[in-house]
Short mmCIF file of C-alpha atoms in Angstrom, two decimals:
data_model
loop_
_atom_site.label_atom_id
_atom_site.label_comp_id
_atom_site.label_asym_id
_atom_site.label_seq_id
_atom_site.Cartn_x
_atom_site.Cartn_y
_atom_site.Cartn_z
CA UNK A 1 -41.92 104.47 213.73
CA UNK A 2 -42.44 103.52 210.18
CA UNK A 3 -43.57 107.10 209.37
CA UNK A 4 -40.78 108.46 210.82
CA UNK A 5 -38.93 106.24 208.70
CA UNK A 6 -40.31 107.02 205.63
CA UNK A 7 -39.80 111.05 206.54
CA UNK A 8 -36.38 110.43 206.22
CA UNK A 9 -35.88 108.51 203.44
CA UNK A 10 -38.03 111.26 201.46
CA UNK A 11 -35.90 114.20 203.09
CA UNK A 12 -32.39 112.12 202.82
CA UNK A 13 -32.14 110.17 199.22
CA UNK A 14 -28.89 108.95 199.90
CA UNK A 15 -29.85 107.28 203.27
CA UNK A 16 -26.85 108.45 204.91
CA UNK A 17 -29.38 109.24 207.76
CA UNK A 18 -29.57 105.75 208.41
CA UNK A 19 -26.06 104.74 208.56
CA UNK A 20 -24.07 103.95 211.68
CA UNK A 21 -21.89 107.34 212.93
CA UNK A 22 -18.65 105.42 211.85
CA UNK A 23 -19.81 105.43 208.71
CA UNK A 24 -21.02 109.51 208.20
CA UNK A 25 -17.90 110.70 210.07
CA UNK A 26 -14.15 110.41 208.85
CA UNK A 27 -11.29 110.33 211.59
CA UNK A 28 -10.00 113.73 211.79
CA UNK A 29 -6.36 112.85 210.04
CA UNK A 30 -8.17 111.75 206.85
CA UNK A 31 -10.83 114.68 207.12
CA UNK A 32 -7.65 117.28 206.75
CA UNK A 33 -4.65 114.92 206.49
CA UNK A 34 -1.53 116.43 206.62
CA UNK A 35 1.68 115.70 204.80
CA UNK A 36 2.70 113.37 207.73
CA UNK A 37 -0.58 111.52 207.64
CA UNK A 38 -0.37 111.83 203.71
CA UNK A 39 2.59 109.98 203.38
CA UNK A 40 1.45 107.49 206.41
CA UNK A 41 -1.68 106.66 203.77
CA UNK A 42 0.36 106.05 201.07
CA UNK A 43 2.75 104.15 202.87
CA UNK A 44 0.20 101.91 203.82
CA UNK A 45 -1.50 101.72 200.35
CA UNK A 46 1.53 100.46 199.21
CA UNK A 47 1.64 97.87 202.11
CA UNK A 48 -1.41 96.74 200.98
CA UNK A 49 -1.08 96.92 197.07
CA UNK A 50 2.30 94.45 198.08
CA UNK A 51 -0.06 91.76 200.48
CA UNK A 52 -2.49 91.90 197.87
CA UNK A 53 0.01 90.71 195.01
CA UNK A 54 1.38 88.12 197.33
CA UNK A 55 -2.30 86.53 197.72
CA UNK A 56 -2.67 86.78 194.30
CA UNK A 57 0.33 84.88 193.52
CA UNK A 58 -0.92 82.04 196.50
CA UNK A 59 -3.88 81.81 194.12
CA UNK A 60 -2.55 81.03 191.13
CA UNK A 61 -0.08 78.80 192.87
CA UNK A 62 -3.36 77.07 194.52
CA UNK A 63 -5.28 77.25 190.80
CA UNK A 64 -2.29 75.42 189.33
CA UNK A 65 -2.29 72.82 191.94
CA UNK A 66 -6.10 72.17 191.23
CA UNK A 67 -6.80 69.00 188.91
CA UNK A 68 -8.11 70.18 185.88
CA UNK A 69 -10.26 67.21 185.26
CA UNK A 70 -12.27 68.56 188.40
CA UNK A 71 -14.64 71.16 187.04
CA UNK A 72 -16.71 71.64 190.31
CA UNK A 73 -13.70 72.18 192.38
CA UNK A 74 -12.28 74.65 189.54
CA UNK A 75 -15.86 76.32 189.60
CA UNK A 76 -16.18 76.31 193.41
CA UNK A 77 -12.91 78.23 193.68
CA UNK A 78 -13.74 80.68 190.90
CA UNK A 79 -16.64 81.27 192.62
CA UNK A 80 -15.14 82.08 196.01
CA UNK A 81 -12.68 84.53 194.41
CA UNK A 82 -14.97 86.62 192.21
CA UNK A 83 -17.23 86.87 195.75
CA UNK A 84 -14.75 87.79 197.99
CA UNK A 85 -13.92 90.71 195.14
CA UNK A 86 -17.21 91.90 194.33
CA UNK A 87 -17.84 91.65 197.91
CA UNK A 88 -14.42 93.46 199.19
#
């Protein structure tokens, strides 16, 4: 098993051998999207792009809210946002 392992990792670099089908294979619309499915995408990037400026302004709503005296709390929610980015 582990040889077999290692043969693959020498004959695929990237790994992408080892990943889950979901992840080697697009859906079909975004393999050849047409303009329909184009315009569906950006539709819903700009859905998201709007939620995502909403949550933004709940955080700075919540940031002002914090007391400023408390430094762990301020640091414990700093910490929590720049993991949930780095990590999304």
């Amino acid at each position: 098993m582990a040889r077999n392992s290692h043969n693959n990792r020498a004959n695929d670099p990237t790994g992408t051998r080892s990943m889950p089908d979901l992840f080697k294979r697009a859906p079909p619309e975004l393999a050849s999207p047409s303009r329909d499915s184009k315009q569906a995408l950006l539709t819903e990037n700009d859905r998201l792009r709007e939620t995502v400026a909403e949550i933004v302004l709940q955080l700075d709503a919540l940031w002002e809210k914090l007391d400023p005296a408390d430094l762990q709390c301020r640091q414990e929610f700093e910490f929590r946002i720049t993991t949930f980015h780095r990590d999304n």
